[in-house]
Coordinates of C-alpha atoms in Angstrom, one line a residue:
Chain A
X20 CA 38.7 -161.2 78.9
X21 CA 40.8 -160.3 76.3
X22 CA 41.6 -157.2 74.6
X23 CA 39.8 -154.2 74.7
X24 CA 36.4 -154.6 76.6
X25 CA 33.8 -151.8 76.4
X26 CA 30.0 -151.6 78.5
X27 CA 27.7 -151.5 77.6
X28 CA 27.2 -152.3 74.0
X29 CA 24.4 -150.1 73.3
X30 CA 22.8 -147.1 75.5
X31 CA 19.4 -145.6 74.8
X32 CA 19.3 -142.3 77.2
X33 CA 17.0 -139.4 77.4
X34 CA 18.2 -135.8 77.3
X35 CA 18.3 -135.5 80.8
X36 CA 20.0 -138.6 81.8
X37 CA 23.2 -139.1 83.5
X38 CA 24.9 -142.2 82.1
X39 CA 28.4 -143.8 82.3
X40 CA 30.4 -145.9 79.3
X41 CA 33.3 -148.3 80.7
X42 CA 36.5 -149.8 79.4
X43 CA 38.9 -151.5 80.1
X44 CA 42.1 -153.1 78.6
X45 CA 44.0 -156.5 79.2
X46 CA 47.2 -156.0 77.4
X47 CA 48.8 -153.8 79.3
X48 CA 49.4 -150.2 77.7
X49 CA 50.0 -147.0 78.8
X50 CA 47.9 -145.2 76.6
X51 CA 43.9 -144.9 76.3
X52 CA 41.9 -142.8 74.2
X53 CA 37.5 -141.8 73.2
X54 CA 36.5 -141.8 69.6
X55 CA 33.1 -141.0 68.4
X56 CA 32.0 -142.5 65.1
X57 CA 29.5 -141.0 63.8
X58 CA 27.9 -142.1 60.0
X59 CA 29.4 -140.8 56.6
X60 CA 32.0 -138.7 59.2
X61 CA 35.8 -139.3 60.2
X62 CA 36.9 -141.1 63.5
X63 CA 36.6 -138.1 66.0
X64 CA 39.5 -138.4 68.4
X65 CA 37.8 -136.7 71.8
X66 CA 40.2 -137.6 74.8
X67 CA 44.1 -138.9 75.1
X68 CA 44.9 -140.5 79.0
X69 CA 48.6 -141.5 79.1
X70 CA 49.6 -143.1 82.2
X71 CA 46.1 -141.8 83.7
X72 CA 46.9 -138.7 82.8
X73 CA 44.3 -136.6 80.4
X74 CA 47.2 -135.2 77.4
X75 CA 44.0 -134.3 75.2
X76 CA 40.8 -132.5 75.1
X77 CA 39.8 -132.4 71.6
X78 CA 37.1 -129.3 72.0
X79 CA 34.9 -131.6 73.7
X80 CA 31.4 -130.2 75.2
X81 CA 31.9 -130.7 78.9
X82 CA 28.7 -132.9 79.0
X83 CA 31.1 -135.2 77.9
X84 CA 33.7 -136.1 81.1
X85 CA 36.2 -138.8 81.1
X86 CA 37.9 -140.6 83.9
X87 CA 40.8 -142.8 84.0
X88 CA 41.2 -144.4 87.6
X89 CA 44.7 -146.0 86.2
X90 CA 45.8 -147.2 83.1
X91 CA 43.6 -150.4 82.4
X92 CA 40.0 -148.3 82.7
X93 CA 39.2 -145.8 81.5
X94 CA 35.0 -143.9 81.7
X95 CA 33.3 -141.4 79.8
X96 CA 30.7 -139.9 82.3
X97 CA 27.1 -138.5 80.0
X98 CA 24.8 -135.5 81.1
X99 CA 22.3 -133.9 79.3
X100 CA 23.5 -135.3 76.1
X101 CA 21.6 -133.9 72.8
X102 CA 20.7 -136.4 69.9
X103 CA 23.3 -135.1 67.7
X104 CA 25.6 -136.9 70.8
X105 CA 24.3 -139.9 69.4
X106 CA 27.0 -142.0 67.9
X107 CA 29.1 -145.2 68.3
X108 CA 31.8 -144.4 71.1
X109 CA 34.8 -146.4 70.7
X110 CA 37.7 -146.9 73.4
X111 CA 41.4 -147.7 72.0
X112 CA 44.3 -148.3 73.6
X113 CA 48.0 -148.5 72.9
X114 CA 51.3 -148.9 74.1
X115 CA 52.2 -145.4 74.1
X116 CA 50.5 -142.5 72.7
X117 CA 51.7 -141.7 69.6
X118 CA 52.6 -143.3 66.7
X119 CA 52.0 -147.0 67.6
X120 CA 48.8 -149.3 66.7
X121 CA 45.8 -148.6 68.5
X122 CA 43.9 -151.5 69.4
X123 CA 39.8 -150.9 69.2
X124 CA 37.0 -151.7 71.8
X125 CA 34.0 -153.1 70.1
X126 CA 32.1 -150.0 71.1
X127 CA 29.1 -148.4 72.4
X128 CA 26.1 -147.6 70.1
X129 CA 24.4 -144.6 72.0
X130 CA 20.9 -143.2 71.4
X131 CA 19.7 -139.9 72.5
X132 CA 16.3 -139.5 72.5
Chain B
X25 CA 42.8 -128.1 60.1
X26 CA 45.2 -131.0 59.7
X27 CA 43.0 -133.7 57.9
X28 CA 43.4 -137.1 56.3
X29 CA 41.1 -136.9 52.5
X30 CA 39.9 -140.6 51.3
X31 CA 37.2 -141.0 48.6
X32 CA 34.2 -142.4 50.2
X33 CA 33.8 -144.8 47.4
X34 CA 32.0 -147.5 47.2
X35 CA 35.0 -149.3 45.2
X36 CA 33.7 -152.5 43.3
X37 CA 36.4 -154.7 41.8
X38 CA 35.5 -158.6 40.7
X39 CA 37.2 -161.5 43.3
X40 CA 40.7 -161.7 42.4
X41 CA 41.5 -158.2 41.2
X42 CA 43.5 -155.9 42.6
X43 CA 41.7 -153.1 45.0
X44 CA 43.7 -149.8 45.3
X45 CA 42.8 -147.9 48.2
X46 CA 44.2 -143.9 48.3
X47 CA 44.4 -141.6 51.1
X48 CA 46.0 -138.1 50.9
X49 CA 46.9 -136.1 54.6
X50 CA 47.0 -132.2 54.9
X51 CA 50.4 -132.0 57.9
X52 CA 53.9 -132.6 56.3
X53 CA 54.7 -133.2 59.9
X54 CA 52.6 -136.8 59.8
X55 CA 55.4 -139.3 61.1
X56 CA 53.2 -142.9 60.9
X57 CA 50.4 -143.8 58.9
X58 CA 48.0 -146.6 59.3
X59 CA 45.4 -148.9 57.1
X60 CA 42.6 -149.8 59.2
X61 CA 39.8 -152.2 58.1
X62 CA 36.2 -152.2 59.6
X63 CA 33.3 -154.5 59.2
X64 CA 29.9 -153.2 59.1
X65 CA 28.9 -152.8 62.8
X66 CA 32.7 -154.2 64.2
X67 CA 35.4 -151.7 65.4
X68 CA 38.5 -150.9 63.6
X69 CA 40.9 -153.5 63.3
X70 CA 44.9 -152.8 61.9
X71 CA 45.7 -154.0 58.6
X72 CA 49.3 -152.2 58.1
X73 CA 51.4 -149.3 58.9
X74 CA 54.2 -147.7 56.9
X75 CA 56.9 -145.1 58.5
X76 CA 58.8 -144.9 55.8
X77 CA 59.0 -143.6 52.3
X78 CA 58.3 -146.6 49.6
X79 CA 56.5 -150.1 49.8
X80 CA 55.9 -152.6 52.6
X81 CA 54.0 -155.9 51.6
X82 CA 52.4 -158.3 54.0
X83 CA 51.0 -161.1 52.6
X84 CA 48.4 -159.8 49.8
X85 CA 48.9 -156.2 51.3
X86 CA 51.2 -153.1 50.2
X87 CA 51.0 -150.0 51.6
X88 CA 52.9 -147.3 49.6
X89 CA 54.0 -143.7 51.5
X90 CA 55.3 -140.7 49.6
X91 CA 56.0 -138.1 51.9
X92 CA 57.2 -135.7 49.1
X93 CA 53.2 -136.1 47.9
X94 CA 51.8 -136.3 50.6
X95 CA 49.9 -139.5 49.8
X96 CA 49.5 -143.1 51.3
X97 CA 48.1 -146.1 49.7
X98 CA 46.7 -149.3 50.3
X99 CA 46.7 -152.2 47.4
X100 CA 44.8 -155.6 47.9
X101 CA 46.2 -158.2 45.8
X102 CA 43.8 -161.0 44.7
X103 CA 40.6 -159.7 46.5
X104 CA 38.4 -161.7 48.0
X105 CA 34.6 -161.5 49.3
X106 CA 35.7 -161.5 52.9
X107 CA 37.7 -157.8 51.9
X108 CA 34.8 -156.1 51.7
X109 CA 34.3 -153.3 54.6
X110 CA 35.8 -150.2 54.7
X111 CA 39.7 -148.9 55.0
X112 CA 39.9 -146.2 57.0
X113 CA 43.7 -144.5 56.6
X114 CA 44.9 -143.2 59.9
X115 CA 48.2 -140.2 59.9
X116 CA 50.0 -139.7 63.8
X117 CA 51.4 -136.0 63.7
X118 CA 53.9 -135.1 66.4
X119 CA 52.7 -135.7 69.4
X120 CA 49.8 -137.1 70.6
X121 CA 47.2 -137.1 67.9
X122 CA 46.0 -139.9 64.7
X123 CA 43.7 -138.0 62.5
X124 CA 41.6 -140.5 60.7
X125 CA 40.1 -140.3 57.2
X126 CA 36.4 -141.2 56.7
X127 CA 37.4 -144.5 55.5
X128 CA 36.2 -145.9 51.5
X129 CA 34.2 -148.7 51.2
X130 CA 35.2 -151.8 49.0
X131 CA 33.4 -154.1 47.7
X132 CA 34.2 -157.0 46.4
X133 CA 31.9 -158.9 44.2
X134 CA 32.1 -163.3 43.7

């Protein structure tokens, strides 16, 4: 694998669901980040690890809980989601946070029903 | 709210025209900025970045940054087909965060 690898590709979840997406990077950086991508609407930045260390929380509803075990994986823990959650999630990664290029995951195309 | 302003677009221009992409950003503290292309249904891929005031090419690319304006573009020389998607423009403030506009679309037309 190469890259940024995300699972799975697409999610269909109920309301009451408790799902998990997964990523993980090959290339070796220090940074990772969560994007939701939602139609007609900026990139919405949601979390920042650097070093497995959380350095953002963009005002994220706390249905929404990320995890990052170490610097190649990072998760993004779902509980009672509501369809306005549903979105494309995307995982980036880069070699530091900041200013550098962020290399994209393909992405996760969740569903809330 | 610090935020990065692109028109949605679409943008048609005929193969082999030039396509000039704009992107305004709200925080005179926005160090980098970054061109972004995505295909329908793919994930963002990098097309350029530009730290610096004036024009950096690469290949049929030029992104442009005035920092005094407040205004990043994006030109495509001879455009092809395979250039349409849309160009989202990215700004990292200080710190830790890339605000990303909500891209415009180009078209392309053979």
């Amino acid at each position: 694998e190469t890259g940024v690898t995300q699972t799975p590709r697409h999610l269909v979840m109920g309301m009451t669901n408790k799902k998990s997406l997964k990523c993980e990077q090959h290339l070796g950086h220090n940074a990772m980040y969560w994007y939701k991508q939602s139609a007609k609407k900026p990139l919405e930045l949601m979390f920042v690890y650097s070093l497995e260390e959380r350095v953002e929380n963009n005002s994220v509803p706390s249905r929404f809980s990320p995890e990052c075990p170490n610097s190649s994986h990072l998760f993004l823990h779902l509980h009672t989601l509501q369809p306005e959650d549903s979105a494309l999630y995307l995982c980036a990664s880069s070699q530091r946070v900041g200013g550098t290029e962020q290399f994209f995951g393909p992405g996760t195309r969740l569903t809330v029903l | 709210q610090k935020e990065v302003e692109q028109n949605s677009g679409p943008l048609s221009v005929p193969e082999g025209a030039i396509a000039s992409l704009n992107c305004t950003y709200s925080d005179r503290g926005s160090q980098s900025f970054f061109w972004y292309r995505q295909y329908s249904g793919k994930s963002p891929e990098l097309i350029m970045f530009i730290y610096s005031n004036g024009d950096k090419e690469d290949g049929r690319f030029t992104a442009q940054l005035n920092k005094a304006s407040q205004y990043v573009s994006l030109l495509i020389r001879d455009s092809q087909p395979s250039d349409s998607a849309t160009y989202l423009c990215a700004a990292t403030t200080g710190g830790f965060k890339t605000i990303f506009g909500a891209g415009t679309r180009l078209f392309v037309k053979a």
